[in-house]
Amino acid sequence: MVHPLVPSDRVEAAAVYGRDGQKIGTIERLMLEKKAGTVAYAVVKCGGFLKGNTHHYPLPWNSLNYNVAREAYEVDVTLEELQSGPSELDGKAFDWGDRSPIYQYPQYWTL
Amino acid sequence: MVHPLVPSDRVEAAAVYGRDGQKIGTIERLMLEKKAGTVAYAVVKCGGFLKGNTHHYPLPWNSLNYNVAREAYEVDVTLEELQSGPSELDGKAFDWGDRSPIYQYPQYWTL
């Protein structure tokens, strides 16, 4: 039987692969609607190896398809497409103490 | 302006206080409905200091009230009440590879 629930700390740190089979990044955290307790979107962390710049992209929950064999999420988008979108929260360090710099377009693409 | 979203990794590790003001434990993880992306319940970790036994209790999302000043969640229940309920998943180590030992009564009390 497939379990209907998944623990948040299993989702976090899971890899995300794009339509082209390339790895986009890993899920860093989930943004939750406080009242409803619903995942608004996942924040995917990309890069940060060479330039020290880590980029963060929002991906709607329903865009994430878990591939059991791969043990990773797959999305119908590529890193290039994400990078071309307005939703990037540049390489600044995340400061959750300041909640104002939220993604302006958390759902600029949907599936 | 109060932000309508909260990051999952801020929720995790937050302390939870009971109706009597005593600390019940800390949020260990959230259990999410895979399809809907809704938090089914939070898993609160308690104890584990003296006996080495950590207990886990499910608390429905809507039972958790965040106290900004306290920077912690408050619930209208006490640790004793949780312990008297059937939802305890004893002191066994969590093995998320085996998803079968799920709480039998994840919502045996609701607010």
PDB file of C-alpha atoms in Angstrom, chain A residues 2-12 28-41 61-62 66 96-100 102, chain B residues 2-12 28-41 61-62 66 96-100 102:
ATOM      1  CA  VAL A   2       1.290   3.396  -0.862  1.00  0.00           C
ATOM      2  CA  HIS A   3       1.321   5.621   2.140  1.00  0.00           C
ATOM      3  CA  PRO A   4      -0.737   8.782   1.673  1.00  0.00           C
ATOM      4  CA  LEU A   5       1.507  10.843   3.911  1.00  0.00           C
ATOM      5  CA  VAL A   6       5.085  11.985   3.561  1.00  0.00           C
ATOM      6  CA  PRO A   7       7.221  13.499   6.328  1.00  0.00           C
ATOM      7  CA  SER A   8       8.404  17.038   5.715  1.00  0.00           C
ATOM      8  CA  ASP A   9      12.000  16.192   6.492  1.00  0.00           C
ATOM      9  CA  ARG A  10      11.959  13.595   3.767  1.00  0.00           C
ATOM     10  CA  VAL A  11      10.740  16.170   1.261  1.00  0.00           C
ATOM     11  CA  GLU A  12      13.375  18.611   2.352  1.00  0.00           C
ATOM     12  CA  GLU A  28      15.430  23.531   0.790  1.00  0.00           C
ATOM     13  CA  ARG A  29      12.178  24.123   2.586  1.00  0.00           C
ATOM     14  CA  LEU A  30       8.452  24.342   2.137  1.00  0.00           C
ATOM     15  CA  MET A  31       6.473  27.517   2.482  1.00  0.00           C
ATOM     16  CA  LEU A  32       3.244  26.875   4.335  1.00  0.00           C
ATOM     17  CA  GLU A  33       0.037  28.831   4.539  1.00  0.00           C
ATOM     18  CA  LYS A  34      -0.130  29.499   8.259  1.00  0.00           C
ATOM     19  CA  LYS A  35      -3.880  29.238   8.555  1.00  0.00           C
ATOM     20  CA  ALA A  36      -4.702  26.400   6.228  1.00  0.00           C
ATOM     21  CA  GLY A  37      -1.535  24.415   6.767  1.00  0.00           C
ATOM     22  CA  THR A  38      -1.161  23.951   3.035  1.00  0.00           C
ATOM     23  CA  VAL A  39       2.108  23.991   1.151  1.00  0.00           C
ATOM     24  CA  ALA A  40       2.132  27.119  -0.984  1.00  0.00           C
ATOM     25  CA  TYR A  41       5.319  26.139  -2.735  1.00  0.00           C
ATOM     26  CA  TRP A  61       3.645  21.667  -4.717  1.00  0.00           C
ATOM     27  CA  ASN A  62       1.496  20.191  -7.476  1.00  0.00           C
ATOM     28  CA  TYR A  66       7.913  12.052  -6.938  1.00  0.00           C
ATOM     29  CA  TRP A  96      13.940  34.439   7.674  1.00  0.00           C
ATOM     30  CA  GLY A  97      13.999  37.024  10.399  1.00  0.00           C
ATOM     31  CA  ASP A  98      13.062  39.451   7.659  1.00  0.00           C
ATOM     32  CA  ARG A  99      10.110  37.970   5.884  1.00  0.00           C
ATOM     33  CA  SER A 100       9.569  40.824   3.478  1.00  0.00           C
ATOM     34  CA  ILE A 102       9.323  37.062  -0.484  1.00  0.00           C
TER      35      ILE A 102
ATOM     36  CA  VAL B   2       1.863  39.707   9.183  1.00  0.00           C
ATOM     37  CA  HIS B   3       3.246  37.337   6.624  1.00  0.00           C
ATOM     38  CA  PRO B   4       0.743  34.659   5.598  1.00  0.00           C
ATOM     39  CA  LEU B   5       3.444  32.072   5.006  1.00  0.00           C
ATOM     40  CA  VAL B   6       5.823  30.291   7.315  1.00  0.00           C
ATOM     41  CA  PRO B   7       8.825  28.215   6.237  1.00  0.00           C
ATOM     42  CA  SER B   8       8.712  24.556   7.216  1.00  0.00           C
ATOM     43  CA  ASP B   9      12.149  24.644   8.754  1.00  0.00           C
ATOM     44  CA  ARG B  10      11.017  27.377  11.091  1.00  0.00           C
ATOM     45  CA  VAL B  11       8.091  25.269  12.225  1.00  0.00           C
ATOM     46  CA  GLU B  12      10.329  22.285  12.765  1.00  0.00           C
ATOM     47  CA  GLU B  28      10.072  17.164  14.911  1.00  0.00           C
ATOM     48  CA  ARG B  29       8.462  17.096  11.502  1.00  0.00           C
ATOM     49  CA  LEU B  30       5.227  17.635   9.658  1.00  0.00           C
ATOM     50  CA  MET B  31       3.275  14.876   8.000  1.00  0.00           C
ATOM     51  CA  LEU B  32       1.964  16.019   4.645  1.00  0.00           C
ATOM     52  CA  GLU B  33      -0.798  14.698   2.453  1.00  0.00           C
ATOM     53  CA  LYS B  34       1.145  13.845  -0.682  1.00  0.00           C
ATOM     54  CA  LYS B  35      -1.577  14.807  -3.102  1.00  0.00           C
ATOM     55  CA  ALA B  36      -3.053  17.895  -1.535  1.00  0.00           C
ATOM     56  CA  GLY B  37       0.126  19.197   0.043  1.00  0.00           C
ATOM     57  CA  THR B  38      -1.699  19.802   3.293  1.00  0.00           C
ATOM     58  CA  VAL B  39      -0.253  19.257   6.724  1.00  0.00           C
ATOM     59  CA  ALA B  40      -2.101  16.319   8.245  1.00  0.00           C
ATOM     60  CA  TYR B  41      -0.442  16.773  11.596  1.00  0.00           C
ATOM     61  CA  TRP B  61      -2.060  21.637  12.507  1.00  0.00           C
ATOM     62  CA  ASN B  62      -5.076  23.678  13.544  1.00  0.00           C
ATOM     63  CA  TYR B  66       1.855  30.362  17.435  1.00  0.00           C
ATOM     64  CA  TRP B  96      10.803   6.360   7.817  1.00  0.00           C
ATOM     65  CA  GLY B  97      11.976   3.678   5.458  1.00  0.00           C
ATOM     66  CA  ASP B  98       9.164   1.649   6.938  1.00  0.00           C
ATOM     67  CA  ARG B  99       6.073   3.772   6.707  1.00  0.00           C
ATOM     68  CA  SER B 100       3.704   1.215   8.129  1.00  0.00           C
ATOM     69  CA  ILE B 102       1.909   5.220  11.421  1.00  0.00           C
TER      70      ILE B 102
END
